[in-house]
Amino acid sequence: FFLSRLQAHFARATRSRSSMPADLARASTTDLLAELKRRMESPPKKNIILVGPPGSGKGTQAPLIKDKYKLCHLATGDLLRAAVAAGTEMGKAAKEVMEKGGLVSDEIVIGIIKDNISTPDCGNGFILDGFPRTVVQAEKLDGMLTSEGVGHIDHVIEFKVPDATLVERICGRLIHPASGRSYHEKFHPPKVAGKDDETGEPLVKRKDDNEETLTKRLDAFHKQTKPVVDYYAKQGLYSPVDADRKADSVSATIAAILAK
């Protein structure tokens, strides 16, 4: 009786999963128990939004969260570039808009996110980075997740760092253009000042990594982000994190939030 109920359950829940036999009604007891074990050991599905300005530590924490919970990391800028390069339907639409100098619409961005969350890599959930940036976008995202039957947003984590600290972090950055390796004048200096450790080639500062530009960007970020944060806070999904600490301390705080 137990095995027949288990077969019926898996037949309903895993028809699209390629890891199971096509005809679960005739699957062996060993296959069924192996699938049950796999599901019991898999981390629960989580859909997470990370909020934070440049230099707040999202880039450090996102890969750690991704690996621990087996999630996919969806950074909207990277998704747009990948969709354009791959020539997907949404990528073609985005390319046409960008070539005309326009802003990519919410519908296109959400369409690209929709294309990605349906892939096997996102089977356990996703980390969304860089979106939504407005309440309207958040509402459209919620609608898409509901219509696609992929759950809902579970956690919205904001990385809180004083602006003065962000200015110091970002204005001291040094980049090796060819490889993308990054250094910092104070926190992670190269072995030889101004030179890449591996190639000895010159390091550069990004044009926008200056105090005046960054201060304007941070001001705009805070004004834009607050309504979105309030939207999720009203749903009980929002958790601020003091990110002005060592990376392992921030990781521990995030782990405690995601354990709820």
PDB file of C-alpha atoms in Angstrom:
ATOM      1  CA  PHE A   1       0.000   0.000   0.000  1.00  0.00           C
ATOM      2  CA  PHE A   2       2.805   2.411   0.963  1.00  0.00           C
ATOM      3  CA  LEU A   3       4.678   1.831  -2.301  1.00  0.00           C
ATOM      4  CA  SER A   4       1.544   2.280  -4.424  1.00  0.00           C
ATOM      5  CA  ARG A   5       0.843   5.601  -2.691  1.00  0.00           C
ATOM      6  CA  LEU A   6       4.489   6.605  -3.189  1.00  0.00           C
ATOM      7  CA  GLN A   7       4.280   5.724  -6.885  1.00  0.00           C
ATOM      8  CA  ALA A   8       1.153   7.812  -7.309  1.00  0.00           C
ATOM      9  CA  HIS A   9       2.725  10.748  -5.482  1.00  0.00           C
ATOM     10  CA  PHE A  10       5.881  10.751  -7.600  1.00  0.00           C
ATOM     11  CA  ALA A  11       3.895  10.256 -10.780  1.00  0.00           C
ATOM     12  CA  ARG A  12       2.040  13.489 -10.082  1.00  0.00           C
ATOM     13  CA  ALA A  13       5.000  15.489  -8.779  1.00  0.00           C
ATOM     14  CA  THR A  14       7.881  14.488 -11.020  1.00  0.00           C
ATOM     15  CA  ARG A  15       6.522  13.940 -14.524  1.00  0.00           C
ATOM     16  CA  SER A  16       8.890  16.608 -15.831  1.00  0.00           C
ATOM     17  CA  ARG A  17      11.940  15.462 -13.892  1.00  0.00           C
ATOM     18  CA  SER A  18      14.382  13.720 -16.209  1.00  0.00           C
ATOM     19  CA  SER A  19      16.150  12.028 -13.291  1.00  0.00           C
ATOM     20  CA  MET A  20      13.264   9.591 -12.757  1.00  0.00           C
ATOM     21  CA  PRO A  21      12.029   6.716 -14.980  1.00  0.00           C
ATOM     22  CA  ALA A  22       9.438   7.804 -17.530  1.00  0.00           C
ATOM     23  CA  ASP A  23       6.808   5.334 -16.321  1.00  0.00           C
ATOM     24  CA  LEU A  24       6.754   5.729 -12.554  1.00  0.00           C
ATOM     25  CA  ALA A  25       3.900   3.262 -12.222  1.00  0.00           C
ATOM     26  CA  ARG A  26       6.400   0.545 -13.162  1.00  0.00           C
ATOM     27  CA  ALA A  27       9.415   2.058 -11.399  1.00  0.00           C
ATOM     28  CA  SER A  28      11.301  -0.310  -9.144  1.00  0.00           C
ATOM     29  CA  THR A  29      11.195  -0.047  -5.393  1.00  0.00           C
ATOM     30  CA  THR A  30      14.898   0.864  -5.451  1.00  0.00           C
ATOM     31  CA  ASP A  31      14.275   3.795  -7.823  1.00  0.00           C
ATOM     32  CA  LEU A  32      11.372   5.068  -5.779  1.00  0.00           C
ATOM     33  CA  LEU A  33      13.250   4.892  -2.493  1.00  0.00           C
ATOM     34  CA  ALA A  34      16.317   6.532  -4.069  1.00  0.00           C
ATOM     35  CA  GLU A  35      14.147   9.414  -5.297  1.00  0.00           C
ATOM     36  CA  LEU A  36      12.510   9.733  -1.871  1.00  0.00           C
ATOM     37  CA  LYS A  37      15.946   9.868  -0.235  1.00  0.00           C
ATOM     38  CA  ARG A  38      17.130  12.490  -2.737  1.00  0.00           C
ATOM     39  CA  ARG A  39      14.130  14.683  -2.039  1.00  0.00           C
ATOM     40  CA  MET A  40      14.470  14.372   1.720  1.00  0.00           C
ATOM     41  CA  GLU A  41      18.148  15.374   1.531  1.00  0.00           C
ATOM     42  CA  SER A  42      17.626  18.274  -0.897  1.00  0.00           C
ATOM     43  CA  PRO A  43      17.456  21.730   0.656  1.00  0.00           C
ATOM     44  CA  PRO A  44      13.968  23.254   0.648  1.00  0.00           C
ATOM     45  CA  LYS A  45      13.142  25.496  -2.290  1.00  0.00           C
ATOM     46  CA  LYS A  46      13.937  29.149  -1.718  1.00  0.00           C
ATOM     47  CA  ASN A  47      13.319  32.225  -3.857  1.00  0.00           C
ATOM     48  CA  ILE A  48      15.455  35.098  -2.617  1.00  0.00           C
ATOM     49  CA  ILE A  49      15.940  38.743  -3.573  1.00  0.00           C
ATOM     50  CA  LEU A  50      19.188  40.479  -2.632  1.00  0.00           C
ATOM     51  CA  VAL A  51      19.104  44.258  -2.273  1.00  0.00           C
ATOM     52  CA  GLY A  52      22.170  46.420  -1.836  1.00  0.00           C
ATOM     53  CA  PRO A  53      24.210  49.180  -3.450  1.00  0.00           C
ATOM     54  CA  PRO A  54      27.540  48.631  -5.226  1.00  0.00           C
ATOM     55  CA  GLY A  55      30.239  47.538  -2.788  1.00  0.00           C
ATOM     56  CA  SER A  56      27.810  46.211  -0.167  1.00  0.00           C
ATOM     57  CA  GLY A  57      29.029  42.615  -0.419  1.00  0.00           C
ATOM     58  CA  LYS A  58      26.286  41.029  -2.534  1.00  0.00           C
ATOM     59  CA  GLY A  59      28.908  39.758  -4.968  1.00  0.00           C
ATOM     60  CA  THR A  60      30.680  37.936  -2.137  1.00  0.00           C
ATOM     61  CA  GLN A  61      27.597  36.430  -0.495  1.00  0.00           C
ATOM     62  CA  ALA A  62      25.527  35.449  -3.555  1.00  0.00           C
ATOM     63  CA  PRO A  63      27.847  32.588  -4.663  1.00  0.00           C
ATOM     64  CA  LEU A  64      27.955  31.256  -1.090  1.00  0.00           C
ATOM     65  CA  ILE A  65      24.151  31.232  -0.854  1.00  0.00           C
ATOM     66  CA  LYS A  66      23.916  29.695  -4.324  1.00  0.00           C
ATOM     67  CA  ASP A  67      26.254  26.815  -3.448  1.00  0.00           C
ATOM     68  CA  LYS A  68      24.800  26.124   0.002  1.00  0.00           C
ATOM     69  CA  TYR A  69      21.168  25.949  -1.120  1.00  0.00           C
ATOM     70  CA  LYS A  70      21.764  24.797  -4.717  1.00  0.00           C
ATOM     71  CA  LEU A  71      20.025  27.828  -6.203  1.00  0.00           C
ATOM     72  CA  CYS A  72      20.546  29.674  -9.465  1.00  0.00           C
ATOM     73  CA  HIS A  73      21.869  33.240  -9.359  1.00  0.00           C
ATOM     74  CA  LEU A  74      19.973  35.614 -11.637  1.00  0.00           C
ATOM     75  CA  ALA A  75      21.723  38.968 -12.021  1.00  0.00           C
ATOM     76  CA  THR A  76      19.506  40.895 -14.415  1.00  0.00           C
ATOM     77  CA  GLY A  77      22.351  42.664 -16.212  1.00  0.00           C
ATOM     78  CA  ASP A  78      24.057  39.352 -16.954  1.00  0.00           C
ATOM     79  CA  LEU A  79      20.736  37.777 -17.976  1.00  0.00           C
ATOM     80  CA  LEU A  80      20.055  40.531 -20.496  1.00  0.00           C
ATOM     81  CA  ARG A  81      23.490  40.204 -22.066  1.00  0.00           C
ATOM     82  CA  ALA A  82      23.193  36.420 -22.218  1.00  0.00           C
ATOM     83  CA  ALA A  83      19.712  36.549 -23.776  1.00  0.00           C
ATOM     84  CA  VAL A  84      20.893  38.997 -26.434  1.00  0.00           C
ATOM     85  CA  ALA A  85      23.944  36.855 -27.197  1.00  0.00           C
ATOM     86  CA  ALA A  86      21.840  33.672 -27.393  1.00  0.00           C
ATOM     87  CA  GLY A  87      19.288  35.308 -29.684  1.00  0.00           C
ATOM     88  CA  THR A  88      16.275  34.242 -27.627  1.00  0.00           C
ATOM     89  CA  GLU A  89      12.892  35.801 -28.352  1.00  0.00           C
ATOM     90  CA  MET A  90      13.233  38.086 -25.350  1.00  0.00           C
ATOM     91  CA  GLY A  91      16.894  38.704 -26.173  1.00  0.00           C
ATOM     92  CA  LYS A  92      15.978  39.897 -29.659  1.00  0.00           C
ATOM     93  CA  ALA A  93      13.346  42.219 -28.213  1.00  0.00           C
ATOM     94  CA  ALA A  94      15.859  43.624 -25.715  1.00  0.00           C
ATOM     95  CA  LYS A  95      18.504  44.094 -28.412  1.00  0.00           C
ATOM     96  CA  GLU A  96      16.096  46.039 -30.621  1.00  0.00           C
ATOM     97  CA  VAL A  97      15.258  48.409 -27.759  1.00  0.00           C
ATOM     98  CA  MET A  98      18.885  48.878 -26.709  1.00  0.00           C
ATOM     99  CA  GLU A  99      20.059  49.548 -30.260  1.00  0.00           C
ATOM    100  CA  LYS A 100      17.555  52.404 -30.403  1.00  0.00           C
ATOM    101  CA  GLY A 101      18.925  53.777 -27.149  1.00  0.00           C
ATOM    102  CA  GLY A 102      15.777  52.940 -25.184  1.00  0.00           C
ATOM    103  CA  LEU A 103      15.266  51.358 -21.781  1.00  0.00           C
ATOM    104  CA  VAL A 104      14.361  47.672 -21.710  1.00  0.00           C
ATOM    105  CA  SER A 105      10.763  47.321 -20.514  1.00  0.00           C
ATOM    106  CA  ASP A 106       9.677  45.536 -17.347  1.00  0.00           C
ATOM    107  CA  GLU A 107       7.896  42.953 -19.496  1.00  0.00           C
ATOM    108  CA  ILE A 108      11.105  42.035 -21.326  1.00  0.00           C
ATOM    109  CA  VAL A 109      13.143  41.761 -18.125  1.00  0.00           C
ATOM    110  CA  ILE A 110      10.467  39.648 -16.431  1.00  0.00           C
ATOM    111  CA  GLY A 111      10.207  37.545 -19.595  1.00  0.00           C
ATOM    112  CA  ILE A 112      13.933  36.833 -19.425  1.00  0.00           C
ATOM    113  CA  ILE A 113      13.660  35.946 -15.727  1.00  0.00           C
ATOM    114  CA  LYS A 114      10.723  33.680 -16.579  1.00  0.00           C
ATOM    115  CA  ASP A 115      12.809  31.885 -19.231  1.00  0.00           C
ATOM    116  CA  ASN A 116      15.557  31.230 -16.679  1.00  0.00           C
ATOM    117  CA  ILE A 117      13.524  30.084 -13.686  1.00  0.00           C
ATOM    118  CA  SER A 118      12.052  27.284 -15.800  1.00  0.00           C
ATOM    119  CA  THR A 119      15.506  25.700 -16.307  1.00  0.00           C
ATOM    120  CA  PRO A 120      16.755  22.738 -14.224  1.00  0.00           C
ATOM    121  CA  ASP A 121      19.427  24.965 -12.625  1.00  0.00           C
ATOM    122  CA  CYS A 122      16.630  26.876 -10.884  1.00  0.00           C
ATOM    123  CA  GLY A 123      14.804  23.763  -9.710  1.00  0.00           C
ATOM    124  CA  ASN A 124      15.575  24.505  -6.053  1.00  0.00           C
ATOM    125  CA  GLY A 125      14.831  28.194  -6.353  1.00  0.00           C
ATOM    126  CA  PHE A 126      16.708  31.350  -7.285  1.00  0.00           C
ATOM    127  CA  ILE A 127      18.619  34.380  -6.086  1.00  0.00           C
ATOM    128  CA  LEU A 128      17.433  37.530  -7.855  1.00  0.00           C
ATOM    129  CA  ASP A 129      19.980  40.347  -7.928  1.00  0.00           C
ATOM    130  CA  GLY A 130      19.275  43.791  -9.395  1.00  0.00           C
ATOM    131  CA  PHE A 131      15.519  43.376  -9.755  1.00  0.00           C
ATOM    132  CA  PRO A 132      12.888  44.513  -8.862  1.00  0.00           C
ATOM    133  CA  ARG A 133      13.797  48.183  -8.515  1.00  0.00           C
ATOM    134  CA  THR A 134      10.279  49.599  -8.301  1.00  0.00           C
ATOM    135  CA  VAL A 135       7.052  48.531  -6.636  1.00  0.00           C
ATOM    136  CA  VAL A 136       5.430  48.082 -10.057  1.00  0.00           C
ATOM    137  CA  GLN A 137       8.226  45.675 -11.021  1.00  0.00           C
ATOM    138  CA  ALA A 138       7.782  43.801  -7.731  1.00  0.00           C
ATOM    139  CA  GLU A 139       4.057  43.414  -8.385  1.00  0.00           C
ATOM    140  CA  LYS A 140       4.668  42.209 -11.948  1.00  0.00           C
ATOM    141  CA  LEU A 141       7.281  39.735 -10.670  1.00  0.00           C
ATOM    142  CA  ASP A 142       4.814  38.358  -8.106  1.00  0.00           C
ATOM    143  CA  GLY A 143       2.213  37.958 -10.834  1.00  0.00           C
ATOM    144  CA  MET A 144       4.592  36.083 -13.097  1.00  0.00           C
ATOM    145  CA  LEU A 145       5.712  33.701 -10.331  1.00  0.00           C
ATOM    146  CA  THR A 146       2.092  32.944  -9.500  1.00  0.00           C
ATOM    147  CA  SER A 147       1.076  32.395 -13.122  1.00  0.00           C
ATOM    148  CA  GLU A 148       4.057  30.099 -13.704  1.00  0.00           C
ATOM    149  CA  GLY A 149       3.341  28.100 -10.568  1.00  0.00           C
ATOM    150  CA  VAL A 150       6.917  28.393  -9.280  1.00  0.00           C
ATOM    151  CA  GLY A 151       6.069  29.618  -5.822  1.00  0.00           C
ATOM    152  CA  HIS A 152       6.655  33.088  -4.445  1.00  0.00           C
ATOM    153  CA  ILE A 153       9.387  35.255  -2.973  1.00  0.00           C
ATOM    154  CA  ASP A 154      10.482  33.804   0.371  1.00  0.00           C
ATOM    155  CA  HIS A 155      13.110  36.283   1.563  1.00  0.00           C
ATOM    156  CA  VAL A 156      14.243  39.793   0.688  1.00  0.00           C
ATOM    157  CA  ILE A 157      17.646  40.534   2.204  1.00  0.00           C
ATOM    158  CA  GLU A 158      19.066  44.056   2.174  1.00  0.00           C
ATOM    159  CA  PHE A 159      22.794  44.609   2.676  1.00  0.00           C
ATOM    160  CA  LYS A 160      23.158  47.689   4.894  1.00  0.00           C
ATOM    161  CA  VAL A 161      26.485  49.538   4.788  1.00  0.00           C
ATOM    162  CA  PRO A 162      27.114  53.217   5.662  1.00  0.00           C
ATOM    163  CA  ASP A 163      27.567  55.354   2.565  1.00  0.00           C
ATOM    164  CA  ALA A 164      30.942  56.605   3.789  1.00  0.00           C
ATOM    165  CA  THR A 165      32.191  53.014   3.973  1.00  0.00           C
ATOM    166  CA  LEU A 166      30.906  52.276   0.465  1.00  0.00           C
ATOM    167  CA  VAL A 167      32.703  55.324  -0.891  1.00  0.00           C
ATOM    168  CA  GLU A 168      35.938  54.135   0.690  1.00  0.00           C
ATOM    169  CA  ARG A 169      35.457  50.577  -0.590  1.00  0.00           C
ATOM    170  CA  ILE A 170      34.622  51.530  -4.157  1.00  0.00           C
ATOM    171  CA  CYS A 171      36.865  54.541  -4.705  1.00  0.00           C
ATOM    172  CA  GLY A 172      39.854  52.420  -3.729  1.00  0.00           C
ATOM    173  CA  ARG A 173      39.129  49.646  -6.239  1.00  0.00           C
ATOM    174  CA  LEU A 174      41.728  48.726  -8.831  1.00  0.00           C
ATOM    175  CA  ILE A 175      40.930  46.492 -11.796  1.00  0.00           C
ATOM    176  CA  HIS A 176      43.023  44.370 -14.157  1.00  0.00           C
ATOM    177  CA  PRO A 177      41.053  44.929 -17.388  1.00  0.00           C
ATOM    178  CA  ALA A 178      42.081  41.742 -19.207  1.00  0.00           C
ATOM    179  CA  SER A 179      41.152  39.285 -16.449  1.00  0.00           C
ATOM    180  CA  GLY A 180      38.705  41.225 -14.297  1.00  0.00           C
ATOM    181  CA  ARG A 181      40.845  40.631 -11.200  1.00  0.00           C
ATOM    182  CA  SER A 182      40.161  43.281  -8.597  1.00  0.00           C
ATOM    183  CA  TYR A 183      42.287  44.807  -5.868  1.00  0.00           C
ATOM    184  CA  HIS A 184      41.891  47.583  -3.334  1.00  0.00           C
ATOM    185  CA  GLU A 185      44.362  50.262  -2.380  1.00  0.00           C
ATOM    186  CA  LYS A 186      43.666  49.711   1.334  1.00  0.00           C
ATOM    187  CA  PHE A 187      41.922  46.375   1.879  1.00  0.00           C
ATOM    188  CA  HIS A 188      43.500  44.173  -0.819  1.00  0.00           C
ATOM    189  CA  PRO A 189      46.520  45.916  -2.343  1.00  0.00           C
ATOM    190  CA  PRO A 190      48.541  44.324  -5.151  1.00  0.00           C
ATOM    191  CA  LYS A 191      52.043  43.082  -4.329  1.00  0.00           C
ATOM    192  CA  VAL A 192      53.491  45.873  -6.467  1.00  0.00           C
ATOM    193  CA  ALA A 193      51.612  49.161  -6.411  1.00  0.00           C
ATOM    194  CA  GLY A 194      49.553  49.639  -9.558  1.00  0.00           C
ATOM    195  CA  LYS A 195      50.482  46.245 -11.052  1.00  0.00           C
ATOM    196  CA  ASP A 196      48.539  43.003 -11.468  1.00  0.00           C
ATOM    197  CA  ASP A 197      50.002  40.236  -9.279  1.00  0.00           C
ATOM    198  CA  GLU A 198      49.969  37.600 -12.030  1.00  0.00           C
ATOM    199  CA  THR A 199      50.914  39.511 -15.170  1.00  0.00           C
ATOM    200  CA  GLY A 200      52.556  42.670 -13.911  1.00  0.00           C
ATOM    201  CA  GLU A 201      50.270  44.643 -16.222  1.00  0.00           C
ATOM    202  CA  PRO A 202      48.904  48.041 -15.129  1.00  0.00           C
ATOM    203  CA  LEU A 203      45.794  48.236 -12.972  1.00  0.00           C
ATOM    204  CA  VAL A 204      43.136  50.856 -13.662  1.00  0.00           C
ATOM    205  CA  LYS A 205      40.321  52.601 -11.842  1.00  0.00           C
ATOM    206  CA  ARG A 206      36.864  52.555 -13.356  1.00  0.00           C
ATOM    207  CA  LYS A 207      35.755  55.959 -14.556  1.00  0.00           C
ATOM    208  CA  ASP A 208      32.694  55.917 -12.297  1.00  0.00           C
ATOM    209  CA  ASP A 209      34.669  54.916  -9.191  1.00  0.00           C
ATOM    210  CA  ASN A 210      34.945  58.448  -7.846  1.00  0.00           C
ATOM    211  CA  GLU A 211      33.326  60.059  -4.820  1.00  0.00           C
ATOM    212  CA  GLU A 212      31.112  62.542  -6.673  1.00  0.00           C
ATOM    213  CA  THR A 213      29.608  59.975  -9.041  1.00  0.00           C
ATOM    214  CA  LEU A 214      29.206  57.351  -6.333  1.00  0.00           C
ATOM    215  CA  THR A 215      27.489  59.737  -3.911  1.00  0.00           C
ATOM    216  CA  LYS A 216      24.890  60.555  -6.583  1.00  0.00           C
ATOM    217  CA  ARG A 217      24.389  56.846  -7.360  1.00  0.00           C
ATOM    218  CA  LEU A 218      23.917  55.998  -3.686  1.00  0.00           C
ATOM    219  CA  ASP A 219      21.398  58.803  -3.203  1.00  0.00           C
ATOM    220  CA  ALA A 220      19.401  57.566  -6.193  1.00  0.00           C
ATOM    221  CA  PHE A 221      19.652  53.971  -4.959  1.00  0.00           C
ATOM    222  CA  HIS A 222      18.243  54.788  -1.519  1.00  0.00           C
ATOM    223  CA  LYS A 223      15.336  56.805  -2.926  1.00  0.00           C
ATOM    224  CA  GLN A 224      14.493  54.053  -5.419  1.00  0.00           C
ATOM    225  CA  THR A 225      14.920  51.122  -3.038  1.00  0.00           C
ATOM    226  CA  LYS A 226      12.896  52.279  -0.016  1.00  0.00           C
ATOM    227  CA  PRO A 227       9.422  51.782  -1.585  1.00  0.00           C
ATOM    228  CA  VAL A 228      10.428  48.287  -2.779  1.00  0.00           C
ATOM    229  CA  VAL A 229      11.767  47.357   0.650  1.00  0.00           C
ATOM    230  CA  ASP A 230       8.564  48.675   2.259  1.00  0.00           C
ATOM    231  CA  TYR A 231       6.486  46.597  -0.192  1.00  0.00           C
ATOM    232  CA  TYR A 232       8.163  43.373   0.944  1.00  0.00           C
ATOM    233  CA  ALA A 233       8.338  44.424   4.609  1.00  0.00           C
ATOM    234  CA  LYS A 234       4.536  44.652   4.678  1.00  0.00           C
ATOM    235  CA  GLN A 235       4.474  40.998   3.601  1.00  0.00           C
ATOM    236  CA  GLY A 236       6.889  39.976   6.346  1.00  0.00           C
ATOM    237  CA  LEU A 237       9.602  39.001   3.857  1.00  0.00           C
ATOM    238  CA  TYR A 238      12.182  41.723   4.485  1.00  0.00           C
ATOM    239  CA  SER A 239      15.357  41.256   6.532  1.00  0.00           C
ATOM    240  CA  PRO A 240      18.078  43.918   6.790  1.00  0.00           C
ATOM    241  CA  VAL A 241      21.636  42.689   7.354  1.00  0.00           C
ATOM    242  CA  ASP A 242      24.524  44.687   8.795  1.00  0.00           C
ATOM    243  CA  ALA A 243      27.004  44.087   5.968  1.00  0.00           C
ATOM    244  CA  ASP A 244      29.697  46.349   7.428  1.00  0.00           C
ATOM    245  CA  ARG A 245      31.354  43.306   9.010  1.00  0.00           C
ATOM    246  CA  LYS A 246      33.617  40.428   8.035  1.00  0.00           C
ATOM    247  CA  ALA A 247      32.203  38.191   5.312  1.00  0.00           C
ATOM    248  CA  ASP A 248      31.852  35.125   7.575  1.00  0.00           C
ATOM    249  CA  SER A 249      29.798  37.119  10.096  1.00  0.00           C
ATOM    250  CA  VAL A 250      27.504  38.339   7.334  1.00  0.00           C
ATOM    251  CA  SER A 251      27.185  34.758   6.049  1.00  0.00           C
ATOM    252  CA  ALA A 252      26.169  33.538   9.495  1.00  0.00           C
ATOM    253  CA  THR A 253      23.447  36.190   9.756  1.00  0.00           C
ATOM    254  CA  ILE A 254      22.103  35.309   6.311  1.00  0.00           C
ATOM    255  CA  ALA A 255      22.089  31.599   7.187  1.00  0.00           C
ATOM    256  CA  ALA A 256      20.008  32.351  10.278  1.00  0.00           C
ATOM    257  CA  ILE A 257      17.521  34.357   8.193  1.00  0.00           C
ATOM    258  CA  LEU A 258      17.182  31.604   5.591  1.00  0.00           C
ATOM    259  CA  ALA A 259      16.686  28.971   8.298  1.00  0.00           C
ATOM    260  CA  LYS A 260      13.397  30.614   9.316  1.00  0.00           C
TER     261      LYS A 260
END
